[in-house]
Amino acid sequence: MTTNYTSKSAFSSHQSTRKEKFMSRKPLGLLAALISVGVPLFSLNFAQPAMAQDKANCIDVKGVGVCVEEKGAGYEFYAKLGPITSQKQYIGRDGGCATFGTVDFAGSYAQVQGCVKGSPLRFEGKAEACAFRRCKGDNFAINLPNSGNTASQPTQNPNALGKYQLFWDGVQVGMEPSWTLQQAIANLEFNKKSYPDKKVEGLFNGQKVGYELIWDGTRVGFEPGWTLQQAIANLEFNKKSYPDKKVEGLFNGQKVGYELIWDGTRVGFEPGWTLQQAIANLEFNKKSYPDKKVEGLFNGQKVGYELIWDGTRVGFEPGWSQEQAIANLEFNKKSYPDKKVEGLFNGKQL
């Protein structure tokens, strides 16, 4: 490592390692919020046209059709054997497994077992067809469409070589062009312990390394080698223990957890919730609190479709797919020529 690097390695922030601090804080009272918070504005009732149909993507595996349709925050999977189609099974983008199959009148049947996995997002498993007591099958994998918010956390291979950069108080003080992630983490650990007066940060192949605990906008803890599960557990502890602080966390540079927002103010925080839970909570809030402007962030990214007329949000659908959002936007543009119609999907302009 360059001279600056190994010896000068800096520390994180004054309190990162301290258990009391790093295990601290509860969010903004969450006022029974996440299970009782919010509603949209006009809920798109004036502008809800027929929605575009989701398209099925099917592959053939030894005579069995394995099909997937994107639905809301996940996918519906089903099997086909000739003209017979199985019941659909839903799995969210955050992962899960399902078994489904068909039986025809002659007793022939097909069965599919599979799971949704990430990096890349895919459905993989085994499909089998049986007739006259003879079966044939094979493993398969289908890459899944991803028009919704997966909000997956960035991951890195600990043994892969990459460029590591060490920073003290925002200034680069060392660089190693060919270190492993494990070496980078070890160096950051050394720095945070040895230089408590420095704010230590590190990049590996341009991506931040480690977990950062934030209170009221200020970093108060740093753990270079923690897993996402450890980060979530720490955030849960902090939000319960420190109700007077606004607790947030970054894992590898990306925000962690679901935040419920009313009229621009965060009123709830759930570090370990899935995207499906976040969407369900937003649906509840928009129906229950019509006087509030309800919004949600999942891992730092806005959730859902927002319909905007003349700069004002007039509708909010947390669980719609991008296809549904586009169809609704097109309908509004054609139906209301006197309005400036715009739409946001997961925070991005459509």
Coordinates of C-alpha atoms in Angstrom, one line a residue:
M1 CA 0.0 0.0 0.0
T2 CA 1.3 3.5 -0.5
T3 CA 2.9 5.1 2.5
N4 CA -0.1 7.1 3.3
Y5 CA -2.1 4.0 3.1
T6 CA -1.1 1.4 5.5
S7 CA 0.3 3.4 8.2
K8 CA -1.8 6.5 7.9
S9 CA -5.0 4.6 7.6
A10 CA -7.5 6.7 9.2
F11 CA -10.4 6.0 11.5
S12 CA -14.0 6.4 10.9
S13 CA -15.6 8.9 13.0
H14 CA -15.4 9.3 16.7
Q15 CA -17.8 6.7 17.7
S16 CA -18.1 4.0 15.1
T17 CA -16.7 1.2 17.2
R18 CA -18.2 2.1 20.5
K19 CA -21.0 -0.4 21.2
E20 CA -23.2 2.0 23.0
K21 CA -23.2 4.3 20.0
F22 CA -23.2 1.8 17.4
M23 CA -26.0 0.0 18.9
S24 CA -28.2 3.0 19.3
R25 CA -31.2 4.8 18.2
K26 CA -34.8 4.5 17.3
P27 CA -36.4 6.4 14.4
L28 CA -38.9 9.0 14.5
G29 CA -41.5 7.4 16.7
L30 CA -42.8 5.5 13.7
L31 CA -46.2 6.4 15.1
A32 CA -47.7 3.1 14.6
A33 CA -46.9 4.6 11.3
L34 CA -45.8 1.8 9.2
I35 CA -49.0 0.0 9.7
S36 CA -51.1 3.0 9.9
V37 CA -49.8 5.9 7.8
G38 CA -50.9 7.6 4.7
V39 CA -53.0 8.0 1.5
P40 CA -52.6 9.5 -1.9
L41 CA -54.2 12.6 -3.2
F42 CA -56.8 11.9 -5.8
S43 CA -55.9 8.3 -6.3
L44 CA -56.1 8.5 -10.1
N45 CA -59.8 7.8 -10.1
F46 CA -60.4 10.3 -12.8
A47 CA -57.7 8.9 -15.0
Q48 CA -57.6 5.1 -14.8
P49 CA -57.8 3.7 -18.3
A50 CA -57.6 0.2 -19.3
M51 CA -54.1 -1.1 -18.4
A52 CA -51.7 -2.7 -20.8
Q53 CA -51.6 -6.5 -20.4
D54 CA -48.4 -8.0 -19.0
K55 CA -46.7 -10.2 -21.5
A56 CA -45.7 -13.8 -20.7
N57 CA -42.2 -15.0 -21.3
C58 CA -42.1 -18.8 -21.7
I59 CA -39.4 -21.3 -22.3
D60 CA -39.7 -25.0 -23.2
V61 CA -38.0 -27.5 -20.9
K62 CA -38.4 -31.1 -22.1
G63 CA -41.9 -30.4 -23.3
V64 CA -42.9 -28.4 -20.3
G65 CA -43.6 -24.7 -20.8
V66 CA -42.3 -22.6 -17.9
C67 CA -43.8 -19.1 -18.0
V68 CA -43.4 -15.9 -16.2
E69 CA -45.4 -12.6 -16.1
E70 CA -44.2 -9.5 -14.4
K71 CA -46.8 -8.4 -11.8
G72 CA -46.4 -5.4 -9.5
A73 CA -43.5 -5.9 -7.2
G74 CA -42.8 -9.4 -8.5
Y75 CA -43.7 -12.2 -10.9
E76 CA -46.4 -14.8 -11.5
F77 CA -45.1 -18.2 -12.6
Y78 CA -47.0 -21.1 -14.2
A79 CA -46.5 -24.3 -16.2
K80 CA -48.0 -25.4 -19.5
L81 CA -48.3 -29.0 -20.8
G82 CA -50.0 -28.9 -24.2
P83 CA -53.2 -27.0 -23.8
I84 CA -53.3 -27.4 -20.0
T85 CA -52.0 -24.5 -17.9
S86 CA -51.3 -24.6 -14.1
Q87 CA -52.4 -22.1 -11.5
K88 CA -50.1 -19.1 -11.2
Q89 CA -47.7 -18.7 -8.3
Y90 CA -46.5 -15.3 -7.2
I91 CA -42.9 -14.5 -6.0
G92 CA -41.6 -11.1 -5.2
R93 CA -38.4 -9.6 -6.6
D94 CA -36.8 -9.9 -3.2
G95 CA -36.7 -13.7 -3.6
G96 CA -38.6 -16.9 -2.8
C97 CA -39.5 -20.3 -4.2
A98 CA -42.5 -22.1 -5.6
T99 CA -43.7 -25.5 -6.9
F100 CA -46.5 -25.7 -9.4
G101 CA -47.7 -28.1 -12.0
T102 CA -50.5 -29.5 -14.3
V103 CA -52.3 -32.8 -14.9
D104 CA -54.2 -33.7 -18.0
F105 CA -57.1 -36.1 -18.4
A106 CA -54.8 -39.0 -19.4
G107 CA -52.8 -38.6 -16.3
S108 CA -49.8 -37.0 -17.8
Y109 CA -48.4 -34.2 -15.6
A110 CA -45.8 -31.6 -15.4
Q111 CA -44.1 -30.2 -12.3
V112 CA -41.9 -27.2 -11.9
Q113 CA -39.8 -26.2 -8.8
G114 CA -37.8 -23.0 -8.8
C115 CA -36.6 -19.9 -7.0
V116 CA -36.1 -16.3 -7.8
K117 CA -32.4 -15.3 -7.4
G118 CA -30.4 -12.2 -7.9
S119 CA -27.3 -10.9 -9.7
P120 CA -28.7 -11.2 -12.4
L121 CA -32.4 -11.4 -11.4
R122 CA -33.5 -14.8 -12.6
F123 CA -35.9 -17.8 -11.9
E124 CA -34.1 -21.1 -11.9
G125 CA -35.0 -24.6 -11.0
K126 CA -36.1 -27.9 -12.5
A127 CA -39.0 -28.8 -14.8
E128 CA -40.3 -32.4 -15.2
A129 CA -42.9 -34.0 -17.5
C130 CA -44.3 -37.5 -16.8
A131 CA -46.5 -39.8 -19.0
F132 CA -47.1 -43.5 -18.9
R133 CA -44.8 -43.8 -15.9
R134 CA -41.9 -42.4 -17.7
C135 CA -40.5 -39.0 -16.8
K136 CA -38.0 -36.6 -18.3
G137 CA -36.8 -33.3 -17.0
D138 CA -34.0 -30.8 -16.9
N139 CA -32.7 -27.8 -15.0
F140 CA -33.5 -24.3 -16.4
A141 CA -33.0 -20.6 -15.8
I142 CA -35.1 -17.6 -17.0
N143 CA -33.7 -14.1 -16.9
L144 CA -36.5 -11.9 -15.4
P145 CA -37.7 -8.6 -16.7
N146 CA -37.0 -5.8 -14.2
S147 CA -39.1 -2.7 -14.7
G148 CA -39.9 -2.3 -11.0
N149 CA -37.7 -1.4 -8.0
T150 CA -35.6 -4.4 -6.9
A151 CA -33.7 -2.2 -4.5
S152 CA -31.2 -4.9 -4.1
Q153 CA -28.1 -4.1 -2.1
P154 CA -24.8 -3.9 -3.9
T155 CA -22.6 -6.9 -3.4
Q156 CA -18.9 -7.6 -4.1
N157 CA -16.8 -10.7 -4.3
P158 CA -14.3 -10.6 -1.4
N159 CA -11.6 -12.4 -3.4
A160 CA -11.8 -10.4 -6.6
L161 CA -9.0 -8.0 -7.3
G162 CA -9.8 -4.4 -7.8
K163 CA -8.7 -0.8 -7.2
Y164 CA -8.8 0.3 -3.6
Q165 CA -8.8 4.0 -2.5
L166 CA -8.5 5.2 1.1
F167 CA -9.9 8.6 2.1
W168 CA -9.4 10.7 5.3
D169 CA -11.9 13.5 5.8
G170 CA -12.8 13.3 2.1
V171 CA -9.2 13.5 0.8
Q172 CA -7.6 10.5 -0.9
V173 CA -4.5 9.4 1.1
G174 CA -3.7 6.0 -0.4
M175 CA -4.4 3.8 -3.4
E176 CA -3.8 0.2 -4.3
P177 CA -4.5 -0.8 -7.9
S178 CA -4.8 -4.5 -7.3
W179 CA -6.0 -5.5 -3.8
T180 CA -8.8 -7.9 -2.9
L181 CA -11.9 -6.6 -1.1
Q182 CA -10.7 -8.5 2.0
Q183 CA -7.5 -6.5 2.0
A184 CA -9.4 -3.3 1.6
I185 CA -11.6 -4.1 4.5
A186 CA -8.6 -5.0 6.7
N187 CA -7.0 -1.7 5.9
L188 CA -10.1 0.2 6.7
E189 CA -10.4 -1.6 10.0
F190 CA -6.8 -0.7 10.8
N191 CA -7.4 2.9 9.9
K192 CA -10.6 3.4 11.9
K193 CA -9.0 2.0 15.0
S194 CA -5.7 3.9 14.6
Y195 CA -7.0 7.3 13.6
P196 CA -10.0 8.2 15.7
D197 CA -9.7 11.9 14.7
K198 CA -10.3 11.1 11.0
K199 CA -13.4 10.3 9.0
V200 CA -12.2 7.1 7.2
E201 CA -13.8 5.9 4.0
G202 CA -12.9 3.5 1.3
L203 CA -13.8 2.8 -2.3
F204 CA -13.3 -0.6 -4.0
N205 CA -13.7 -0.4 -7.8
G206 CA -15.5 2.9 -7.3
Q207 CA -18.0 1.6 -4.8
K208 CA -18.1 2.5 -1.1
V209 CA -17.1 -0.2 1.4
G210 CA -18.9 -1.0 4.7
Y211 CA -21.7 0.1 6.9
E212 CA -22.2 3.6 8.1
L213 CA -24.6 4.6 10.9
I214 CA -26.0 8.1 10.6
W215 CA -27.8 10.2 13.3
D216 CA -29.5 13.4 12.3
G217 CA -27.5 13.5 9.1
T218 CA -24.1 12.9 10.8
R219 CA -22.1 9.7 10.5
V220 CA -21.6 8.3 14.1
G221 CA -20.3 4.8 13.3
F222 CA -18.5 2.8 10.6
E223 CA -18.0 -0.9 10.3
P224 CA -16.1 -1.9 7.1
G225 CA -16.6 -5.6 7.3
W226 CA -20.2 -5.9 8.5
T227 CA -22.8 -7.8 6.4
L228 CA -26.1 -6.4 5.4
Q229 CA -27.8 -8.5 8.0
Q230 CA -25.6 -7.0 10.7
A231 CA -26.3 -3.5 9.4
I232 CA -30.0 -4.1 9.6
A233 CA -29.8 -5.5 13.1
N234 CA -27.8 -2.5 14.2
L235 CA -30.3 -0.1 12.6
E236 CA -33.2 -1.9 14.4
F237 CA -31.4 -1.5 17.7
N238 CA -30.7 2.2 17.1
K239 CA -34.3 3.1 16.1
K240 CA -35.7 1.5 19.2
S241 CA -33.1 2.8 21.6
Y242 CA -32.9 6.5 20.4
P243 CA -36.3 7.8 19.6
D244 CA -35.0 11.4 19.6
K245 CA -32.6 10.7 16.7
K246 CA -33.3 10.4 13.0
V247 CA -31.5 7.1 12.3
E248 CA -30.3 6.1 8.8
G249 CA -27.8 3.7 7.5
L250 CA -25.7 3.2 4.4
F251 CA -24.4 -0.2 3.3
N252 CA -21.8 -0.1 0.6
G253 CA -22.9 3.5 -0.1
Q254 CA -26.6 2.7 -0.5
K255 CA -29.3 3.6 1.9
V256 CA -30.9 0.7 3.9
G257 CA -34.5 0.2 4.7
Y258 CA -38.0 1.5 4.1
E259 CA -39.0 5.1 5.0
L260 CA -42.5 6.3 5.1
I261 CA -43.0 10.0 4.4
W262 CA -46.0 12.3 5.1
D263 CA -46.1 15.7 3.6
G264 CA -42.3 15.6 3.1
T265 CA -41.5 14.5 6.6
R266 CA -40.3 11.0 7.5
V267 CA -42.8 9.4 10.0
G268 CA -41.6 5.8 9.9
F269 CA -38.6 3.7 9.3
E270 CA -38.2 -0.1 8.9
P271 CA -34.7 -1.2 8.2
G272 CA -35.5 -4.9 7.5
W273 CA -38.7 -4.7 5.5
T274 CA -38.9 -6.2 2.0
L275 CA -40.1 -4.2 -1.0
Q276 CA -43.4 -6.1 -0.9
Q277 CA -44.0 -5.0 2.7
A278 CA -43.1 -1.4 1.8
I279 CA -45.7 -1.4 -1.0
A280 CA -48.4 -3.0 1.2
N281 CA -47.8 -0.3 3.8
L282 CA -47.9 2.5 1.2
E283 CA -51.2 1.1 -0.1
F284 CA -52.6 1.1 3.4
N285 CA -51.5 4.6 4.1
K286 CA -52.8 6.1 0.9
K287 CA -56.2 4.7 1.6
S288 CA -56.3 5.5 5.2
Y289 CA -55.0 9.1 5.2
P290 CA -56.5 11.0 2.3
D291 CA -55.4 14.3 3.8
K292 CA -51.7 13.4 3.6
K293 CA -49.3 13.3 0.7
V294 CA -47.9 9.8 1.2
E295 CA -44.5 8.8 -0.3
G296 CA -42.0 6.0 0.4
L297 CA -38.4 5.3 -0.1
F298 CA -37.0 1.8 -0.3
N299 CA -33.2 1.6 0.0
G300 CA -33.1 5.3 -0.9
Q301 CA -35.2 5.0 -4.0
K302 CA -38.8 6.3 -4.4
V303 CA -41.5 3.6 -4.7
G304 CA -44.5 3.7 -7.0
Y305 CA -46.1 5.6 -9.8
E306 CA -47.1 9.3 -9.4
L307 CA -49.4 11.1 -11.8
I308 CA -48.8 14.8 -12.0
W309 CA -51.1 17.6 -13.4
D310 CA -49.7 21.1 -13.9
G311 CA -46.9 20.4 -11.4
T312 CA -49.2 18.9 -8.7
R313 CA -49.4 15.2 -7.8
V314 CA -53.0 14.0 -8.3
G315 CA -52.5 10.3 -8.1
F316 CA -50.3 7.7 -6.5
E317 CA -50.1 3.9 -7.1
P318 CA -47.3 2.2 -5.0
G319 CA -47.6 -1.3 -6.6
W320 CA -48.2 -0.6 -10.3
S321 CA -45.8 -1.9 -12.9
Q322 CA -44.1 0.4 -15.4
E323 CA -46.4 -0.8 -18.1
Q324 CA -49.4 0.1 -16.1
A325 CA -47.9 3.5 -15.3
I326 CA -47.2 4.2 -19.0
A327 CA -50.7 3.2 -20.0
N328 CA -52.2 5.5 -17.4
L329 CA -49.9 8.4 -18.4
E330 CA -50.9 8.0 -22.1
F331 CA -54.6 7.9 -21.2
N332 CA -54.2 11.1 -19.2
K333 CA -52.3 12.9 -21.9
K334 CA -55.0 12.1 -24.5
S335 CA -57.9 12.8 -22.2
Y336 CA -56.8 16.0 -20.6
P337 CA -55.2 18.2 -23.3
D338 CA -55.6 21.3 -21.2
K339 CA -53.3 19.8 -18.5
K340 CA -49.6 19.4 -18.4
V341 CA -49.5 15.7 -17.6
E342 CA -46.4 14.1 -16.3
G343 CA -45.5 10.8 -14.6
L344 CA -42.8 9.5 -12.3
F345 CA -42.1 5.8 -11.9
N346 CA -39.9 4.9 -8.9
G347 CA -38.8 8.6 -8.9
K348 CA -37.8 8.7 -12.5
Q349 CA -39.6 10.7 -15.3
L350 CA -41.6 8.5 -17.7

